[in-house]
Tab-separated table of C-alpha atoms (C1' of nucleotides) in Angstrom:
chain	number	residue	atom	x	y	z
A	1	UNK	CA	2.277	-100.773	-1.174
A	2	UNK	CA	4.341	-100.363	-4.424
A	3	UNK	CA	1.977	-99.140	-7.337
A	4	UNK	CA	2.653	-101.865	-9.821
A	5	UNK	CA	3.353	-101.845	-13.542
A	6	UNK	CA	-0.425	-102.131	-14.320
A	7	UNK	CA	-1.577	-99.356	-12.687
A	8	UNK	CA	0.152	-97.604	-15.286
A	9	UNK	CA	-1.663	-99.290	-18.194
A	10	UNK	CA	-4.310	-97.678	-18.615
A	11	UNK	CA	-5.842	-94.785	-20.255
A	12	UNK	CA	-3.249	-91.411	-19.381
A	13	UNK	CA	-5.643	-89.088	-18.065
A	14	UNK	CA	-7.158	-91.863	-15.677
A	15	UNK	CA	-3.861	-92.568	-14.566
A	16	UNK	CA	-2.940	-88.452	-13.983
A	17	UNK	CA	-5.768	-88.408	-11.586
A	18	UNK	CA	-5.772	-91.423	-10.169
A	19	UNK	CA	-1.996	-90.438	-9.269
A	20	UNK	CA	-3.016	-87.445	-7.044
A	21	UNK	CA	-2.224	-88.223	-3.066
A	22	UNK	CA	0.148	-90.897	-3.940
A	23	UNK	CA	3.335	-91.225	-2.623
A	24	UNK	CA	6.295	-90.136	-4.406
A	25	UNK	CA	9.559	-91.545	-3.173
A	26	UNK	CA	13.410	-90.684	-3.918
A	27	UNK	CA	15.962	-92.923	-2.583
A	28	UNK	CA	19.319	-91.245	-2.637
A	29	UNK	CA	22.014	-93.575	-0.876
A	30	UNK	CA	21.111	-93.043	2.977
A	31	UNK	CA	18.450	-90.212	2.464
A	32	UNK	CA	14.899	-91.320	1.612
A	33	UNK	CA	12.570	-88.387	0.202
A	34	UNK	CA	8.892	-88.459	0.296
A	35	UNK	CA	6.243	-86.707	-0.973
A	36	UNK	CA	2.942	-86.238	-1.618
A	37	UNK	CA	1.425	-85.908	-5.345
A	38	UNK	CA	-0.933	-82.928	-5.689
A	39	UNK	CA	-0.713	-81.922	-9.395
A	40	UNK	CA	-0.132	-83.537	-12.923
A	41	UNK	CA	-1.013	-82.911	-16.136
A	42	UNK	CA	-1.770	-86.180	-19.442
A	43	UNK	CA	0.070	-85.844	-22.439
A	44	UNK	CA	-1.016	-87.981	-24.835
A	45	UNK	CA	1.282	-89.457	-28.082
A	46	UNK	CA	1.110	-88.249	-31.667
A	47	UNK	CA	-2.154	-86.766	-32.280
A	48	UNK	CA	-1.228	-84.197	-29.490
A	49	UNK	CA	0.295	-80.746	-29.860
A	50	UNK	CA	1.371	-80.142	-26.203
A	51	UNK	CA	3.144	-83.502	-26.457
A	52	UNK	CA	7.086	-84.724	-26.319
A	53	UNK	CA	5.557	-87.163	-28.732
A	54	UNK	CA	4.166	-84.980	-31.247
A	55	UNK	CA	6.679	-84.527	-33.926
A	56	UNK	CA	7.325	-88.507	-33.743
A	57	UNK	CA	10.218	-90.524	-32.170
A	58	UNK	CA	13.392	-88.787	-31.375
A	59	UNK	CA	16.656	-89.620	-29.030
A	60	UNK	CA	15.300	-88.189	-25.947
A	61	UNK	CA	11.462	-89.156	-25.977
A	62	UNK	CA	11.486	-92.437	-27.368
A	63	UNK	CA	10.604	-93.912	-23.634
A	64	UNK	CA	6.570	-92.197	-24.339
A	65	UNK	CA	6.691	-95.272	-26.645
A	66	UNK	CA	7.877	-97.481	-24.298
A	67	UNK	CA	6.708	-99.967	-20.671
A	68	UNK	CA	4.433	-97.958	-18.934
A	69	UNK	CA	5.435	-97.506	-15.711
A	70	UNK	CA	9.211	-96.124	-16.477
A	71	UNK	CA	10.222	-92.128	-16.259
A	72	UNK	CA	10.419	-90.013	-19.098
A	73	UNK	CA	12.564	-87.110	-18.361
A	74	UNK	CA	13.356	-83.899	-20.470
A	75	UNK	CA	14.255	-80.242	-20.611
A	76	UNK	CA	12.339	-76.648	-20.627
A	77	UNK	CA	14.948	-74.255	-20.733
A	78	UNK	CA	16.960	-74.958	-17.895
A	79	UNK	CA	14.833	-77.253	-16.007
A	80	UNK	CA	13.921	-81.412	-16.049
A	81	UNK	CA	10.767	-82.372	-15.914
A	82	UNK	CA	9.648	-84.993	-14.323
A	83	UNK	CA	6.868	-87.888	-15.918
A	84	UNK	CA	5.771	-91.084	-15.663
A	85	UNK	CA	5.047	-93.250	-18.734
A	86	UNK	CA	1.231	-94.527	-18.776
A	87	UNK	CA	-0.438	-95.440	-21.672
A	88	UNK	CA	-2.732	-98.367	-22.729
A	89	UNK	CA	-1.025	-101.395	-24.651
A	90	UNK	CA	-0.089	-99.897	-28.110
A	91	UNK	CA	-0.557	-96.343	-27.293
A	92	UNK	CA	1.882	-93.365	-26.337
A	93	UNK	CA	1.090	-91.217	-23.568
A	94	UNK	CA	2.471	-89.727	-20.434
A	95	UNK	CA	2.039	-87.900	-16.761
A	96	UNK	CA	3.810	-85.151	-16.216
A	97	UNK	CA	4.267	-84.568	-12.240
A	98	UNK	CA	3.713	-80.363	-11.597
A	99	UNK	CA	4.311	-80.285	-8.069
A	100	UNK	CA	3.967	-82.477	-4.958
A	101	UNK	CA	3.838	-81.740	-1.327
A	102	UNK	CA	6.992	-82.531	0.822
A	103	UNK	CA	6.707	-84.913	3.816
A	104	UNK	CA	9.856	-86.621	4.700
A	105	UNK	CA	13.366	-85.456	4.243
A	106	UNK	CA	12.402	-82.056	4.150
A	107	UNK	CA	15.760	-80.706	5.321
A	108	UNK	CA	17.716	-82.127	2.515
A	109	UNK	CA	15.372	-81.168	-0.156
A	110	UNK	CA	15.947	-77.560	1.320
A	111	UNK	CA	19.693	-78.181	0.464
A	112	UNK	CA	19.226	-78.773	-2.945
A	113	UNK	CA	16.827	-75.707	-3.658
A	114	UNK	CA	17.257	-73.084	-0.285
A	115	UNK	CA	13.728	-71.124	-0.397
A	116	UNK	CA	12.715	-69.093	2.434
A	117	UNK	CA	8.851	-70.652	2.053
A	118	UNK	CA	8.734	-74.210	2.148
A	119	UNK	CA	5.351	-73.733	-0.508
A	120	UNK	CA	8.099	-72.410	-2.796
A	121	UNK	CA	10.214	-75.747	-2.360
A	122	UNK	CA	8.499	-78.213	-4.936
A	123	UNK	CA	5.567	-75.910	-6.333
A	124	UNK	CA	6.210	-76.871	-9.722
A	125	UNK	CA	7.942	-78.806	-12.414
A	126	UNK	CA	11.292	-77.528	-12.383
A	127	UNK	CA	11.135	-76.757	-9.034
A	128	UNK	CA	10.153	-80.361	-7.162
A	129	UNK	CA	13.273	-81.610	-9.735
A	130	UNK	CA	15.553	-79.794	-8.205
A	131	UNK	CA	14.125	-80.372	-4.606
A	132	UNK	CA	14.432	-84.191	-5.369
A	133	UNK	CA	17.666	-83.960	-6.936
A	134	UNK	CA	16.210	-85.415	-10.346
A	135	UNK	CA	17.587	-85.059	-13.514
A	136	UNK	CA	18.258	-86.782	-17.241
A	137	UNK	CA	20.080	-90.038	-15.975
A	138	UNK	CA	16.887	-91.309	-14.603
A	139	UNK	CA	15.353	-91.183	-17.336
A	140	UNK	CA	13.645	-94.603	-18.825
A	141	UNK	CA	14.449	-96.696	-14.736
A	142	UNK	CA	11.165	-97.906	-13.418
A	143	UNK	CA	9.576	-96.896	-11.128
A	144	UNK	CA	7.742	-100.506	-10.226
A	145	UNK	CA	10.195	-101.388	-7.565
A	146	UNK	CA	11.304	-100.530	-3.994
A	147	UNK	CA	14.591	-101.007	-5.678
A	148	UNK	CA	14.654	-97.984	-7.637
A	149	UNK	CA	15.549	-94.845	-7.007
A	150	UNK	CA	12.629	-93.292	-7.654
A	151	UNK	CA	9.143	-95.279	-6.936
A	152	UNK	CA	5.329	-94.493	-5.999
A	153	UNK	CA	3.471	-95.501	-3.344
A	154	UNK	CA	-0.381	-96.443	-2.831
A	155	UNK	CA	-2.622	-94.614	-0.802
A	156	UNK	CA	-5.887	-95.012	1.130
A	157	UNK	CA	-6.630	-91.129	0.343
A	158	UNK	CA	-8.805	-90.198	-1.897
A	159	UNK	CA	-8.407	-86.173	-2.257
A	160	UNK	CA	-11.351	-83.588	-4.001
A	161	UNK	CA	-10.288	-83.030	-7.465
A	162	UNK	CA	-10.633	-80.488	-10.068
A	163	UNK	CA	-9.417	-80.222	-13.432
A	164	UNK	CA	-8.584	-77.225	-15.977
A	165	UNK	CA	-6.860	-76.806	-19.527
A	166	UNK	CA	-2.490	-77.669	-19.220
A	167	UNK	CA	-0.144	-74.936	-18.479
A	168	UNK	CA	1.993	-73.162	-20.278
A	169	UNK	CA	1.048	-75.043	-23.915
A	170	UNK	CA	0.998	-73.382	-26.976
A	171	UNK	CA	-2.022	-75.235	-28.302
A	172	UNK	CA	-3.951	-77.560	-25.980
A	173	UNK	CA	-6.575	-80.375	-26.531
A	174	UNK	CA	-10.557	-79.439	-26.157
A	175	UNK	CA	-9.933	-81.588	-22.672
A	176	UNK	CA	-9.005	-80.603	-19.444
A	177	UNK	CA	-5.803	-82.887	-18.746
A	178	UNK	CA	-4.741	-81.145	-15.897
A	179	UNK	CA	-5.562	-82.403	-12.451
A	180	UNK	CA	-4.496	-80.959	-8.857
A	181	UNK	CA	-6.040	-81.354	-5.375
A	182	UNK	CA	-8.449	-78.391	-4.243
A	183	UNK	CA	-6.934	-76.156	-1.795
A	184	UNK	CA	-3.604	-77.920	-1.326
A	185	UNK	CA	-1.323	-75.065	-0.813
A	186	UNK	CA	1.392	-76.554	-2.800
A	187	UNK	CA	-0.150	-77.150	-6.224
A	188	UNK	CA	1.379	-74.403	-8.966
A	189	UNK	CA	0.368	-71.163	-9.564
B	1	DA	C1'	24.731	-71.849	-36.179
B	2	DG	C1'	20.105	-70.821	-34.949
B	3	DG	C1'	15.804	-71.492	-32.727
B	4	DA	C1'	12.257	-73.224	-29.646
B	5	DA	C1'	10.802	-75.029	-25.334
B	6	DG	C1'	4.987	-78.416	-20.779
B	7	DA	C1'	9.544	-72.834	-16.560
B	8	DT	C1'	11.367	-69.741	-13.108
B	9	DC	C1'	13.233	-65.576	-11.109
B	10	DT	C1'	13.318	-60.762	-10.511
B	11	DA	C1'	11.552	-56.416	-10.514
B	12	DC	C1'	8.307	-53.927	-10.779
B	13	DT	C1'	3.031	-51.657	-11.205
C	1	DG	C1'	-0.372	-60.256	-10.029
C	2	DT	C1'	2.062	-59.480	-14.384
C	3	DA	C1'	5.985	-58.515	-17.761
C	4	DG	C1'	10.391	-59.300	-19.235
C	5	DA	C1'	14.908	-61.642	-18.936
C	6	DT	C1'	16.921	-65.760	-18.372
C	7	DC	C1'	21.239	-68.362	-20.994
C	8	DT	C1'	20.245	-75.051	-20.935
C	9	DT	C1'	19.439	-78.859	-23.943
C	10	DC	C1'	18.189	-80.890	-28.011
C	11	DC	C1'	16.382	-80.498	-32.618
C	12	DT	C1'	16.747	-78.842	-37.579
C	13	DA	C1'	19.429	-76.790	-41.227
DNA sequence: AGGAAGATCTACT
DNA sequence: GTAGATCTTCCTA
């Protein structure tokens, strides 16, 4: 079943866990790619330094303000990253997805990104972008409905989690807001 | 025009 | 495992 639009309003760091084992899905004319979310991290709005949303509303982030339930897509040096907006009513917030495991339509996420490993193939941010052939136009399209091209599917799993401080920020919050699956061989770093 | 960024790759110890 | 180079996109001046 389709995760629907209120799953994704609630509070963001619920959400960023709750999201781990869920389905990712990326419909690409006749190819259908699947996988497995096994690491995110919550960014909250304003009041957080690690955030998109932190120096206010701009051109490209103005979606952290928007529907829940939409992607929110931007750029680290040469990459996309990939997030889901989730945030309760009047609040800004975020989940960025750091790396999923691959399931179905393996082969043709090995065309877009050739890696001799297929641990290497969506082991991070950048990475599972480019393995999904994601980038800026999706941006802001929902992700509510099997009519999109990018959507999330329940699961009956319910995977041992563990949480640490976000990656890679220059100055974090005092609470762990990353969450990733322990021992999954496919969750960054 | 200049700078910074939620990362990744390569080339090493 | 860790250090240094990378060379895109969008913001600020």
């Amino acid at each position: 079943m389709i995760l629907p639009k209120e799953f994704y309003e609630r509070d963001t760091s619920k959400v960023a866990r709750e999201l781990l084992d869920k389905l990712l899905v990326r419909r690409l004319k006749e190819t259908r790619m699947e996988a497995a979310i096994v690491e995110t991290e919550a960014y909250y709005g304003e009041d957080d330094p690690a955030s998109r949303a932190y120096n206010g509303v701009k051109n490209y982030n103005s979606v952290m303000w928007g529907e829940p339930g939409r992607l929110f897509i931007y750029n680290v040096h040469r990459y996309w990253m990939l997030n889901i907006i989730a945030h309760e009513t009047g609040e800004v917030g975020g989940v960025l997805i750091r790396a999923v495991e691959p399931l179905k339509g393996i082969d043709r996420m090995l065309m877009n990104r050739p890696v001799e490993d297929v641990r290497e193939l969506t082991n991070g941010p950048g990475k599972l972008s480019v393995a999904l052939a994601v980038a800026k136009e999706l941006n802001g399209t929902d992700v509510t409905s099997e009519e999109a091209e990018v959507f999330v599917l329940d699961s009956d799993l319910e995977p041992e989690i563990a949480a640490s401080h976000r990656i890679g920020v220059r100055e974090d919050l005092k609470e762990e807001l990353r969450f990733y699956i322990v021992g999954n061989e496919f969750v960054s770093r």
